Coordinates of C-alpha atoms in Angstrom, one line a residue:
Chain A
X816 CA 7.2 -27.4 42.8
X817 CA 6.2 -25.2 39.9
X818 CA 2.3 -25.8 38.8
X819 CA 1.4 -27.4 35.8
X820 CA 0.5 -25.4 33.1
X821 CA -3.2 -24.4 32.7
X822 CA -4.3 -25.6 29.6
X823 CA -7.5 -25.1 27.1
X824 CA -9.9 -28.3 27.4
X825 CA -11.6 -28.9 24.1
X826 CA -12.9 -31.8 22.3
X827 CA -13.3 -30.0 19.1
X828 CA -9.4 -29.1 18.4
X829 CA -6.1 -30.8 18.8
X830 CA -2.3 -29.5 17.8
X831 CA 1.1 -30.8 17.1
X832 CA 3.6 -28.3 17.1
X833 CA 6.4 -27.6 14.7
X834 CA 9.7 -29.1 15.8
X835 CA 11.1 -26.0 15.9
X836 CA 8.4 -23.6 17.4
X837 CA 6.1 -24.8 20.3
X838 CA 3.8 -21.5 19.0
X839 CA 2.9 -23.0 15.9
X840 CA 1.3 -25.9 14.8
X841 CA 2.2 -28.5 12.2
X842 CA -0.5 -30.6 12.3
X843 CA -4.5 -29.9 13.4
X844 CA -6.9 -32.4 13.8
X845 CA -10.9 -31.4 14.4
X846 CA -12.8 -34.2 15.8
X847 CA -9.9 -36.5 14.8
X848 CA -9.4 -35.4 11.3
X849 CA -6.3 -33.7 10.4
X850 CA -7.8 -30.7 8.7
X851 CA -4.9 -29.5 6.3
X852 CA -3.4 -32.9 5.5
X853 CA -6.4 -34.8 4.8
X854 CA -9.7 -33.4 5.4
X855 CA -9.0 -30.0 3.2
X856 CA -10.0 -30.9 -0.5
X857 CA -12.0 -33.7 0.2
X858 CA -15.0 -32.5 3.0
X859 CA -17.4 -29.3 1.9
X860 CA -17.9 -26.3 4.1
X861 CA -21.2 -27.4 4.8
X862 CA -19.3 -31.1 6.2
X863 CA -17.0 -29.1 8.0
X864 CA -19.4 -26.6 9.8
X865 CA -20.9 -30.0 11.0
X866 CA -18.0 -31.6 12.2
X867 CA -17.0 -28.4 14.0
X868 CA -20.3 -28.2 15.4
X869 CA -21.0 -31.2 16.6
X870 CA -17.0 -33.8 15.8
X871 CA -18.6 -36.1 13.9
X872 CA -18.9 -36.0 9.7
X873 CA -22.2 -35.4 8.6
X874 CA -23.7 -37.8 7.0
X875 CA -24.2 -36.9 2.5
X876 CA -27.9 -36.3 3.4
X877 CA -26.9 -34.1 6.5
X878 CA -24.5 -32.6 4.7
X879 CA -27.2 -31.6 1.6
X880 CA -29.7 -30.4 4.1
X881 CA -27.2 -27.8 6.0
X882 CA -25.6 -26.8 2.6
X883 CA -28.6 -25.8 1.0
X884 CA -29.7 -24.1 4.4
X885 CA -27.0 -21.9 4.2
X886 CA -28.1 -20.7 1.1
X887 CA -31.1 -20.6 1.9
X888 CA -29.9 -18.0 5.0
X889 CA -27.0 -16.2 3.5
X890 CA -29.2 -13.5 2.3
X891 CA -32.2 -12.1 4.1
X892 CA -31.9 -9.0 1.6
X893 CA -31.3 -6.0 2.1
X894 CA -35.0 -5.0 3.7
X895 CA -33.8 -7.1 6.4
X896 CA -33.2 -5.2 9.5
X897 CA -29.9 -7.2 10.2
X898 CA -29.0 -6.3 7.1
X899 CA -29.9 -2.8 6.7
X900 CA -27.6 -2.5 10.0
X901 CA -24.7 -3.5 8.4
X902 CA -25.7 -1.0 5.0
X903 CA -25.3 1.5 7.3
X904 CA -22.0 0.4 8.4
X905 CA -20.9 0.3 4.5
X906 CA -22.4 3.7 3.7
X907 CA -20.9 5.6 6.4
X908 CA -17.1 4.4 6.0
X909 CA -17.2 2.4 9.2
X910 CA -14.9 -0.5 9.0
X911 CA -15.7 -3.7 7.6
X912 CA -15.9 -5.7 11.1
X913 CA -18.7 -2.7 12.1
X914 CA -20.6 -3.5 9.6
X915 CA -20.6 -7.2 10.7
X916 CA -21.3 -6.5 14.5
X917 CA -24.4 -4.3 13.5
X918 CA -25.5 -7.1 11.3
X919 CA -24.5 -9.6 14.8
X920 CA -26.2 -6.9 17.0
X921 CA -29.3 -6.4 15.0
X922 CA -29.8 -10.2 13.6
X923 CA -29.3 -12.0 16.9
X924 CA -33.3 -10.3 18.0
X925 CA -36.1 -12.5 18.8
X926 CA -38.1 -11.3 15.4
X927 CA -37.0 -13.0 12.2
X928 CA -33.6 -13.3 14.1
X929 CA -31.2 -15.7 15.7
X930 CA -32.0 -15.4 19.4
X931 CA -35.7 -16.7 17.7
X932 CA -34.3 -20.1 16.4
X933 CA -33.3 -20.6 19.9
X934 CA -36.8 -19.9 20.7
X935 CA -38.4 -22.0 18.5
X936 CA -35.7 -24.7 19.0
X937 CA -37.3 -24.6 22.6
X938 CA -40.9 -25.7 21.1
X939 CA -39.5 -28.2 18.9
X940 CA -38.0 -29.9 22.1
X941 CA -40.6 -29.9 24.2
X942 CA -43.5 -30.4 21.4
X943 CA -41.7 -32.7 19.0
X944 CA -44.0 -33.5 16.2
X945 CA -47.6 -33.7 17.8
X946 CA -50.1 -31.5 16.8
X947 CA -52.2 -30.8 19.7
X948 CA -49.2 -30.1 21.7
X949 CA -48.1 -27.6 19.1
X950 CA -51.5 -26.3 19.1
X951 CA -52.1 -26.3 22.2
X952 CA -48.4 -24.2 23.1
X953 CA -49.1 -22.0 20.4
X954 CA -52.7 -20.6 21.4
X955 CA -51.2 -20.0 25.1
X956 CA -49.5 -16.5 25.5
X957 CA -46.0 -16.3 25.1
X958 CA -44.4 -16.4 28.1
X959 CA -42.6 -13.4 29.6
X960 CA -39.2 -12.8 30.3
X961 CA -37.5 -15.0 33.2
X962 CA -35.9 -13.7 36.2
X963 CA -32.4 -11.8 34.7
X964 CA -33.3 -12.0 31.8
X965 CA -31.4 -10.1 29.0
X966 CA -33.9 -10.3 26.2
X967 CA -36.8 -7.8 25.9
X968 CA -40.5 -9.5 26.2
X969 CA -41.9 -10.7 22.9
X970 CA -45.6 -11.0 22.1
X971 CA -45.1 -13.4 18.9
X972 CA -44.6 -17.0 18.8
X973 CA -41.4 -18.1 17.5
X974 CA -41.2 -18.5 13.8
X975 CA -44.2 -17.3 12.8
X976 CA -44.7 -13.6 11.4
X977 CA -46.9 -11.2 13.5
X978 CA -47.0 -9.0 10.7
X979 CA -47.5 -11.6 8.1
X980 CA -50.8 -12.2 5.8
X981 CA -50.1 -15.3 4.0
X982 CA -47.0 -17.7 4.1
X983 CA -44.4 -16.0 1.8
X984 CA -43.6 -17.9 -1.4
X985 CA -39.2 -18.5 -0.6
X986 CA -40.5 -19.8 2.6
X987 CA -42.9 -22.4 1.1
X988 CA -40.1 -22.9 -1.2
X989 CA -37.8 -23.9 1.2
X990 CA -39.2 -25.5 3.4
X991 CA -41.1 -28.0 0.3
X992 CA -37.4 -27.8 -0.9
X993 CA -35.7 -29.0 2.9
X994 CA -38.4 -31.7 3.6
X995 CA -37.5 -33.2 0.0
X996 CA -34.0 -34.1 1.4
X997 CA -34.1 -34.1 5.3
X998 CA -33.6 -36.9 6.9
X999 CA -35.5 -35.9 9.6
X1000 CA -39.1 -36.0 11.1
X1001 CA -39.8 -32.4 11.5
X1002 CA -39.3 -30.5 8.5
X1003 CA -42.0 -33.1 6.6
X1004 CA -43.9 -33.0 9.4
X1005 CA -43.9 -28.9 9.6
X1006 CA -44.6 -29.2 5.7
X1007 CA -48.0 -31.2 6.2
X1008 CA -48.8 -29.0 9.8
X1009 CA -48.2 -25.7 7.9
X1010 CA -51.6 -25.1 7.6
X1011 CA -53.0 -26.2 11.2
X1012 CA -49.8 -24.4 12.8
X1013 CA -50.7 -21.1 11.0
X1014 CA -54.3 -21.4 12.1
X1015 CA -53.0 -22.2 15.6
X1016 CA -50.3 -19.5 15.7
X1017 CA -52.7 -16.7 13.6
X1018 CA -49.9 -15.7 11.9
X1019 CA -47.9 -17.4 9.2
X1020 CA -44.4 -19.6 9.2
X1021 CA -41.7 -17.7 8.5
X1022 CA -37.4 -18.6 7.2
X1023 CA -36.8 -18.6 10.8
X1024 CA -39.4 -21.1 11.4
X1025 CA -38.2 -23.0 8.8
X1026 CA -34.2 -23.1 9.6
X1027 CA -35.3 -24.1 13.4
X1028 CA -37.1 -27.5 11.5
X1029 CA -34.1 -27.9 9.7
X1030 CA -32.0 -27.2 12.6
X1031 CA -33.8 -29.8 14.7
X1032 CA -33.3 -32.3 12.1
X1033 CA -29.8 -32.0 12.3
X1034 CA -29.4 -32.4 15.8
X1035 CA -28.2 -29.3 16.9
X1036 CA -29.4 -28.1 20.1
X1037 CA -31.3 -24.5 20.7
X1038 CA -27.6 -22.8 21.5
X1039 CA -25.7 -24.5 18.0
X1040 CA -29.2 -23.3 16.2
X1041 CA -28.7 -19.8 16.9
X1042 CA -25.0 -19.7 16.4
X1043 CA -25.6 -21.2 13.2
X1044 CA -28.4 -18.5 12.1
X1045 CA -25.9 -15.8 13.2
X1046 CA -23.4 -17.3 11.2
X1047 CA -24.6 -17.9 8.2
X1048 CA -26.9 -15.0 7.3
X1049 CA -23.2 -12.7 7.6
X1050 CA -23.2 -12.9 4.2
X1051 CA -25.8 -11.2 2.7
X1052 CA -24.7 -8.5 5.6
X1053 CA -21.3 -8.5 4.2
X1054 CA -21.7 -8.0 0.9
X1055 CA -24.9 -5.7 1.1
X1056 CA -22.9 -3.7 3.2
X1057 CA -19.5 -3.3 0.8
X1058 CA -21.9 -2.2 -2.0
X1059 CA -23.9 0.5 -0.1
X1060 CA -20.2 1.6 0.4
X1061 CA -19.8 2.2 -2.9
X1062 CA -23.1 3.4 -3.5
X1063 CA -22.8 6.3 -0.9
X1064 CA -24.9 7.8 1.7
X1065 CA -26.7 9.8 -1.0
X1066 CA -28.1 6.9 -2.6
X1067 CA -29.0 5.0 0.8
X1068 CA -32.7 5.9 2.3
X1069 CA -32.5 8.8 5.0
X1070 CA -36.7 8.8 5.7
X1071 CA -35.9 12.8 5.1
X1072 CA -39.7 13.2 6.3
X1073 CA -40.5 10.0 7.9
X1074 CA -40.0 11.6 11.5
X1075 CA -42.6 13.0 13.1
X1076 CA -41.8 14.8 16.8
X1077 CA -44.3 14.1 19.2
X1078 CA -42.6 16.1 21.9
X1079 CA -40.9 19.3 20.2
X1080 CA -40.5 22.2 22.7
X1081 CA -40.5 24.7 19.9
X1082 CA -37.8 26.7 18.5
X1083 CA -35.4 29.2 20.8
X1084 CA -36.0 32.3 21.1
X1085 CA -32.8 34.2 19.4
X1086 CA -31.7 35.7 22.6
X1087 CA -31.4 32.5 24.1
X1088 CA -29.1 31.3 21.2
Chain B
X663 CA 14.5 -10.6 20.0
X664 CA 11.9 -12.0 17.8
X665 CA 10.2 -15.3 16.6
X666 CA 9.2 -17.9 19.3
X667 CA 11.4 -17.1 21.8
X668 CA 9.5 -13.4 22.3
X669 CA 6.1 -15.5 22.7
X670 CA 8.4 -17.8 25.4
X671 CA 9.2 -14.9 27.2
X672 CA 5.7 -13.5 27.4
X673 CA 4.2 -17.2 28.2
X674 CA 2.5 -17.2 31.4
X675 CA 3.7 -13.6 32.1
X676 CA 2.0 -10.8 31.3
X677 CA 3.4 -7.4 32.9
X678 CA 0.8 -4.6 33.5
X679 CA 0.9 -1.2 34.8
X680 CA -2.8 -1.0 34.1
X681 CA -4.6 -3.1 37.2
X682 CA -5.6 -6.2 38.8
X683 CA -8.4 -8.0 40.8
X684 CA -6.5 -9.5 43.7
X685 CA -10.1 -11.5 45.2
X686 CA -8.3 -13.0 48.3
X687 CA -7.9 -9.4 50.1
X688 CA -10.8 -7.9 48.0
X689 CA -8.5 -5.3 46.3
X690 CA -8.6 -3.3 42.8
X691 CA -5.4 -2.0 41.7
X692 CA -6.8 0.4 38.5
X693 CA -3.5 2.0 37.1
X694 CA -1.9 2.3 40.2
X695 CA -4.3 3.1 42.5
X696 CA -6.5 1.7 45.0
X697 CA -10.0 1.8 43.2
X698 CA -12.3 1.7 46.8
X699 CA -10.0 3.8 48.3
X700 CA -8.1 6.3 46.2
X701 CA -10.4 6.6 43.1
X702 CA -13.8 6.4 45.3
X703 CA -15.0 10.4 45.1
X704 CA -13.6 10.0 41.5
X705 CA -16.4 11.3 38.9
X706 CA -16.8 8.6 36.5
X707 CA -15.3 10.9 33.8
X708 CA -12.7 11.5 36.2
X709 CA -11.7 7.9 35.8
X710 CA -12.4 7.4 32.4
X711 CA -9.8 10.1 31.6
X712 CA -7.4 8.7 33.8
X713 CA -8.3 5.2 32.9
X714 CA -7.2 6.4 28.9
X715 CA -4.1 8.8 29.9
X716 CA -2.9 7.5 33.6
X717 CA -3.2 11.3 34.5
X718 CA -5.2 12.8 37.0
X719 CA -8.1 15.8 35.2
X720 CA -9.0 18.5 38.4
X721 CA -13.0 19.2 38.7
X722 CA -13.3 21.7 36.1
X723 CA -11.2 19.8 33.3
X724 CA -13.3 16.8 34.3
X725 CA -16.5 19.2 33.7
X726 CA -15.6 20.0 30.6
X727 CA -15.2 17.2 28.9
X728 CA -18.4 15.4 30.6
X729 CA -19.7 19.0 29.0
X730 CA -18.5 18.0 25.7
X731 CA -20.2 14.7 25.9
X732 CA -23.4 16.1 27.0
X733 CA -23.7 18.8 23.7
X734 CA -21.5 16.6 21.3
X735 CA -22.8 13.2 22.0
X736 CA -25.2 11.0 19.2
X737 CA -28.7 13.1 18.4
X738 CA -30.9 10.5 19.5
X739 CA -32.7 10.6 15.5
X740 CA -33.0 7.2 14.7
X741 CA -32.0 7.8 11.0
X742 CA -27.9 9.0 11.9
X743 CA -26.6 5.5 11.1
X744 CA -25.6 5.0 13.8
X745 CA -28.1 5.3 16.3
X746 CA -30.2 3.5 13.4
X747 CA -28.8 0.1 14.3
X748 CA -29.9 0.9 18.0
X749 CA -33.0 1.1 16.0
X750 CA -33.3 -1.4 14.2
X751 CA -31.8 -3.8 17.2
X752 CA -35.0 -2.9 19.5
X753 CA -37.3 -2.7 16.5
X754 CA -36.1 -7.0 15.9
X755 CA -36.3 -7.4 20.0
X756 CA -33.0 -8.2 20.4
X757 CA -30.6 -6.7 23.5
X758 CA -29.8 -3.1 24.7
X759 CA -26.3 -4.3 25.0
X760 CA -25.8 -5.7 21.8
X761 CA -27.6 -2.5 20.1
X762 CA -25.2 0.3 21.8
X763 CA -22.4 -2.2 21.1
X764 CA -23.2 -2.5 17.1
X765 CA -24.1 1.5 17.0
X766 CA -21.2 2.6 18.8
X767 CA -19.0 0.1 16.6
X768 CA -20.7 1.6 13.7
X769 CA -19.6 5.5 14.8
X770 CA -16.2 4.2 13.7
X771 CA -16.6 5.6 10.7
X772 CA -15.1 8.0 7.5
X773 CA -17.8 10.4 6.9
X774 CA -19.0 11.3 10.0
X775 CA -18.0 9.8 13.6
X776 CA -14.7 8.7 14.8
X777 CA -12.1 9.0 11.8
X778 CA -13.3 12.7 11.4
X779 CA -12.3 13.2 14.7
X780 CA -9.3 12.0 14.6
X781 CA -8.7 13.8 11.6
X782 CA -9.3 16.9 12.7
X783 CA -6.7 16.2 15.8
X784 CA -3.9 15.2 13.3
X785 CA -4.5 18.4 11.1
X786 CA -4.3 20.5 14.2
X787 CA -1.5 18.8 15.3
X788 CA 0.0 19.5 11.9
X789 CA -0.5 23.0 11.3
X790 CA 0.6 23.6 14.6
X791 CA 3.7 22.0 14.3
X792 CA 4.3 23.9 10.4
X793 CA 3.5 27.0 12.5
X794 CA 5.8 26.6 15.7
X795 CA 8.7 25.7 13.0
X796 CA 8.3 29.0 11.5
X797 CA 6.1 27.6 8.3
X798 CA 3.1 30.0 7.0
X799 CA -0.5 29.2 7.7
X800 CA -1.8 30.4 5.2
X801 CA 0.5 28.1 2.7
X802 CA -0.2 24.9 5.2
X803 CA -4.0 25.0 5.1
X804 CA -3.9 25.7 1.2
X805 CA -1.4 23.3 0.7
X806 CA -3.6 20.5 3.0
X807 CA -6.4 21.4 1.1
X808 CA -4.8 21.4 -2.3
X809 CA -3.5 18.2 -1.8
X810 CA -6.6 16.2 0.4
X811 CA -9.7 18.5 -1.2
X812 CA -11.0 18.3 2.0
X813 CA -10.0 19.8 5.6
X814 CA -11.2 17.1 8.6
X815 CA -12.7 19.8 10.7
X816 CA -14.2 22.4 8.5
X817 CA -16.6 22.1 6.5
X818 CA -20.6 20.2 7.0
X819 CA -22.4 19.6 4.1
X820 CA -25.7 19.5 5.8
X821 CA -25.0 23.3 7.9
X822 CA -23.3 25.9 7.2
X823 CA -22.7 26.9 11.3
X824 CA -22.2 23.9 13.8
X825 CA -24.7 24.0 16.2
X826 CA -22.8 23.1 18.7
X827 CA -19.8 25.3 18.7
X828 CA -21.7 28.2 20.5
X829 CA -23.0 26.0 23.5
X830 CA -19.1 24.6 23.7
X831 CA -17.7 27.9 23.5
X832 CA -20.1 28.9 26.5
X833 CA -18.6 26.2 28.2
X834 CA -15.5 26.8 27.8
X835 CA -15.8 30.5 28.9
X836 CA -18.7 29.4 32.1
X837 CA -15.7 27.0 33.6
X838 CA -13.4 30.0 32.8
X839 CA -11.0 28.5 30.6
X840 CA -9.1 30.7 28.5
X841 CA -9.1 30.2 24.6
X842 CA -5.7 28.1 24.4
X843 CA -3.1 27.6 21.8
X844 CA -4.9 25.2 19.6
X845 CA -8.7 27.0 19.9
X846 CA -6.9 29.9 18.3
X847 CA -5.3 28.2 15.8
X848 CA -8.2 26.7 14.8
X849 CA -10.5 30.0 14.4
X850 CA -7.7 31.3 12.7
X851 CA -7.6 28.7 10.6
X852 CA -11.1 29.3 9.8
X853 CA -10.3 32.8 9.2
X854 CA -8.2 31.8 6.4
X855 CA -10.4 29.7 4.7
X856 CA -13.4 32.4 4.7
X857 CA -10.7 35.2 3.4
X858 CA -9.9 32.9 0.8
X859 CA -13.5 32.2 -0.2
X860 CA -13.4 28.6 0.8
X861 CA -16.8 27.8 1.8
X862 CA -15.4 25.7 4.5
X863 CA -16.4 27.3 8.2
X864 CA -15.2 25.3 11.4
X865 CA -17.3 22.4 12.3
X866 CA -17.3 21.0 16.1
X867 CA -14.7 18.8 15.0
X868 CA -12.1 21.1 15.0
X869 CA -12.7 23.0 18.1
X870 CA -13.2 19.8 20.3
X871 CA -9.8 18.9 18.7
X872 CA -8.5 22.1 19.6
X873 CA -9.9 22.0 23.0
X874 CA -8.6 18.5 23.7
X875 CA -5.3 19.1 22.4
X876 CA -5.3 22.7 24.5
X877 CA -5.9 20.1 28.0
X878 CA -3.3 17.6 26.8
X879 CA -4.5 15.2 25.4
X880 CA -2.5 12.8 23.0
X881 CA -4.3 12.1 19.9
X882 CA -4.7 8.8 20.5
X883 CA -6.2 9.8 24.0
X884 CA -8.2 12.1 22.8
X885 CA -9.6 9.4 20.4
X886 CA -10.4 6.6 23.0
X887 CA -11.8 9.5 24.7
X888 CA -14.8 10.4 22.3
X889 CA -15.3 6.5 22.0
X890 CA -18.2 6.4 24.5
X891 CA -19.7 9.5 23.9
X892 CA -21.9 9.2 21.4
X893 CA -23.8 6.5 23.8
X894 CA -26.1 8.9 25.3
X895 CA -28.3 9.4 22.0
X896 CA -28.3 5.8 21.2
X897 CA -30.1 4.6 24.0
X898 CA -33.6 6.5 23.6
X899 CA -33.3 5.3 20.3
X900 CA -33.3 1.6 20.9
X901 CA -36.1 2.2 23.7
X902 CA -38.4 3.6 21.8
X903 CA -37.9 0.6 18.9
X904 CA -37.9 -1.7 21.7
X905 CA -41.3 -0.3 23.0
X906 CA -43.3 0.0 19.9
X907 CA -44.9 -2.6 17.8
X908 CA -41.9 -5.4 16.8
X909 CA -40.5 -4.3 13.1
X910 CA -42.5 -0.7 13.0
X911 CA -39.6 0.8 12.5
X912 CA -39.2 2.0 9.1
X913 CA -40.4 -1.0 7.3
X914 CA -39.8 -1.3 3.7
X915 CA -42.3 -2.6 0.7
X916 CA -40.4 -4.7 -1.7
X917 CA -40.3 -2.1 -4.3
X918 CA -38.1 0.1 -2.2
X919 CA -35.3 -2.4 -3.6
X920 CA -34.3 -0.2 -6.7
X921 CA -32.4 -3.2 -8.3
X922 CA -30.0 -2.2 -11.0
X923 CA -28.4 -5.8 -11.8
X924 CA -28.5 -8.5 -14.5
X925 CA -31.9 -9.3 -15.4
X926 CA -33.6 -12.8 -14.3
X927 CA -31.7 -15.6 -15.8
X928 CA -31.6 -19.8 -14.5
X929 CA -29.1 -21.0 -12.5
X930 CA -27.8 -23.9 -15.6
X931 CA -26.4 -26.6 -13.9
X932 CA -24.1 -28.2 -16.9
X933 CA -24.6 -32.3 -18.1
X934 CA -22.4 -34.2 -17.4
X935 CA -19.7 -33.8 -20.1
X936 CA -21.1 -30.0 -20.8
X937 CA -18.6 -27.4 -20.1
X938 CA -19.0 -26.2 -16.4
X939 CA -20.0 -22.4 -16.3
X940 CA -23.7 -21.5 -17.2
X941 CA -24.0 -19.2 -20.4

């Protein structure tokens, strides 16, 4: 008896194909909803990033809180190491997708990056919204790498700036901004801690910080959060990239004298040229 | 035969000549050989090569080229573009795989990297062709560079002399290769230009072009080749970020953003009733 065909298990996406082709589909439903014939036109990106993420509509204020999150995240700017990656994508000529995976490559690290909402995702689980757990978390060492561990060590604490004076003015923003609308405990809760966390920490909150709150609020566990950051900081990459393009290599920053060699063996002697 | 019954045929059913992991009896099959037992004193080169072209490279072909990688591959400076997003992926902590993966994505590029080279492989190519069907030279290259205003393989704005065309000529001559077909045509090519007061002398470009094509290797092969290469600079790079204070590297003030936009305005969000678009 021939096997059955192996098939794709998802809860997320279902098909019905055209009559005449079993490759293509005529209707697709995500999470139930048929996304062309009834959900496009009617739910936001923002509603359907939810429903994607998690098959269940948000509801209007969950929808609010992740919309103005992801402009919130679009663009880090182009100081942004993430985004600088992708600049030099656009000023060299590499392809457009380059760009992107630089900005993927550099953006997903553990400082002011995605793998660091994951991080901080992992203290909003296990300390929730008390204080002296927070506290008591942040004043202990980070911890170091597990055993096979991918990611190099960090000696931060996630979501707060080691290089960071005071709490930067779009972060405040957002986050007074966020707590306004979320229907959640821990961005209004982050808002009133701000000062004791910082103190705790030593260093101040930072975006990331901020989107992991708002992240938490949501629902979305540690691995959705950092998809989510990875996703939705692209475009800033994107278009910061297609304009350095057009800029030129010229016009981008080379550090012409910002090297210094610490281990030059000298010049060559001519004959050995 | 198109349309869904090509997808039907291919359902299920994929026919490779390339290899296959057959787990029961603990057996690779990579492009027709036995992996543990055929391709085991391979050099890795050895196998990359016959990985890209199915054909087998002897000792001192497979020398060579691991000798182009070695003097051609990525400076590890951290400001080539490239290498920068190593950089800049150990400077934010994240991994060593996702840094050579974004730099070597990056080295896909127009004005330096992976579409000069396989420019200068196509122009080759070209003028070698023009030449064999009894076309001038001297009118080809002229003509190419009438017509493009550039010539992938000659020509570096930043040096006049390729540093590393000595060193690969060496190479060449140490693993006592003769200069073939395409290595001549490219000096010549370069002697034409400098007769004709082009400021345009042959860049590495050109001769590892030449030298590929002189071994054999397909454009396209030669291409997939040099895909890896430039991983050997790119990896001192991101350990050195990696290993120095998180963000050190390069940092930028906010007045290093030399913004040439509209000046501040609000965002207007229209009354009900008001006409939608802010003034």
């Amino acid at each position: 008896m021939k096997p059955a065909k192996e098939v794709i298990h998802t809860r997320i996406w279902e098909e019905t194909p055209e009559a005449g082709n079993p490759f293509a589909a005529a209707v697709c439903r995500c999470g139930g909803y048929d996304v062309y014939g009834d959900l496009l036109g009617k739910a936001s990106w923002a509603e359907y990033l939810y429903l994607l993420f998690k098959r269940e509509r948000p509801a209007p204020a969950e929808a609010r809180l992740l919309e103005d999150l992801a402009v919130a995240l679009a663009n880090p700017g182009p100081r942004d190491p993430g985004v600088h990656a992708a600049m030099c994508g656009g000023v060299g000529g590499s392809t457009h997708a380059a760009s992107l995976m630089a900005a993927l490559a550099v953006g997903a690290g553990q400082l002011g990056g995605a793998h660091e909402t994951a991080l901080a995702m992992d203290l909003w689980r296990d300390c929730g919204t008390d204080l002296k757990a927070w506290t008591g978390r942040l004043r202990q060492p980070p911890a170091p790498p597990g055993p096979a561990d991918i990611w190099p060590g960090i000696d931060h604490f996630p979501g707060f700036d080691p290089n960071g004076a005071d709490c930067p003015l779009p972060v405040r923003q957002t986050l007074a901004h966020l707590a306004g609308l979320s229907p959640g405990p821990a961005l209004p809760w982050l808002h009133r801690q701000r000062p004791d966390l910082e103190a705790a920490a030593r260093s101040p909150l930072t975006l990331i910080g901020v989107a992991a709150a708002a992240l938490a609020d949501l629902g979305f566990d540690r691995d959705q959060a950092e998809m989510l950051c990875l996703l939705l900081r692209l475009p800033g990459a994107a278009v910061h990239a297609l304009e350095q393009r057009g800029y030129g290599w010229r016009k981008f920053p080379f550090f012409g004298d910002g090297l210094v060699l610490a281990d030059d063996p000298g010049p060559r002697r001519p004959e050995t040229d | 035969m198109g349309g869904p019954e090509r997808l039907e045929q291919s359902e299920d059913r994929w026919t490779t000549g390339m290899g296959a992991f057959f787990p029961a009896e603990g057996r690779v099959v990579f492009r027709g050989k036995d992996l543990h037992r055929d391709c085991k004193d391979m050099a890795w080169m050895e196998l990359l090569l016959y990985g890209i072209t199915g054909r087998r490279f002897d000792a001192n072909q497979t020398r060579l080229f691991e000798g182009i990688w070695t003097l051609c591959t990525s400076y590890p400076d951290p400001r080539l573009w490239n290498n920068r997003v190593a950089a800049l992926a150990g400077t934010v902590r994240s991994t060593a795989s996702l840094a050579v993966c974004g730099a070597n994505a990056v080295s896909e590029a127009t004005i330096y990297g992976h579409r000069p080279i396989i420019g200068a492989i196509d122009f080759l190519l070209a003028a070698k062709t023009a030449r064999d069907l009894g076309g001038n030279l001297a009118e080809f290259v002229k003509d190419r560079l009438r017509r493009n205003r550039t010539l992938p393989g000659y020509g570096r704005p930043v040096r006049r002399t390729d540093e590393r065309i000595g060193p690969v000529l060496a190479l060449l001559g140490e693993l006592g290769f003769p200069r073939g077909p395409h290595v001549a045509l490219a000096f010549e090519i370069e002697d034409i230009l400098l007769a004709h007061r082009f400021r345009l002398p042959m860049n590495i470009a050109a001769l590892l072009a030449a030298i590929a094509a002189d071994q054999g290797l397909s454009r396209r092969e030669y291409h997939h080749f040099m895909i890896l290469g430039f991983s050997a600079g790119m990896f001192p790079c991101y350990i050195e970020a990696v290993n120095q204070p998180g963000l050190g590297f390069f940092p930028l003030r906010c007045d290093r953003i030399a913004y040439e936009g509209t000046p501040a305005r609000p965002w207007h969000t229209p009354a009900a009733g008001e006409p939608g678009q802010s003034p």
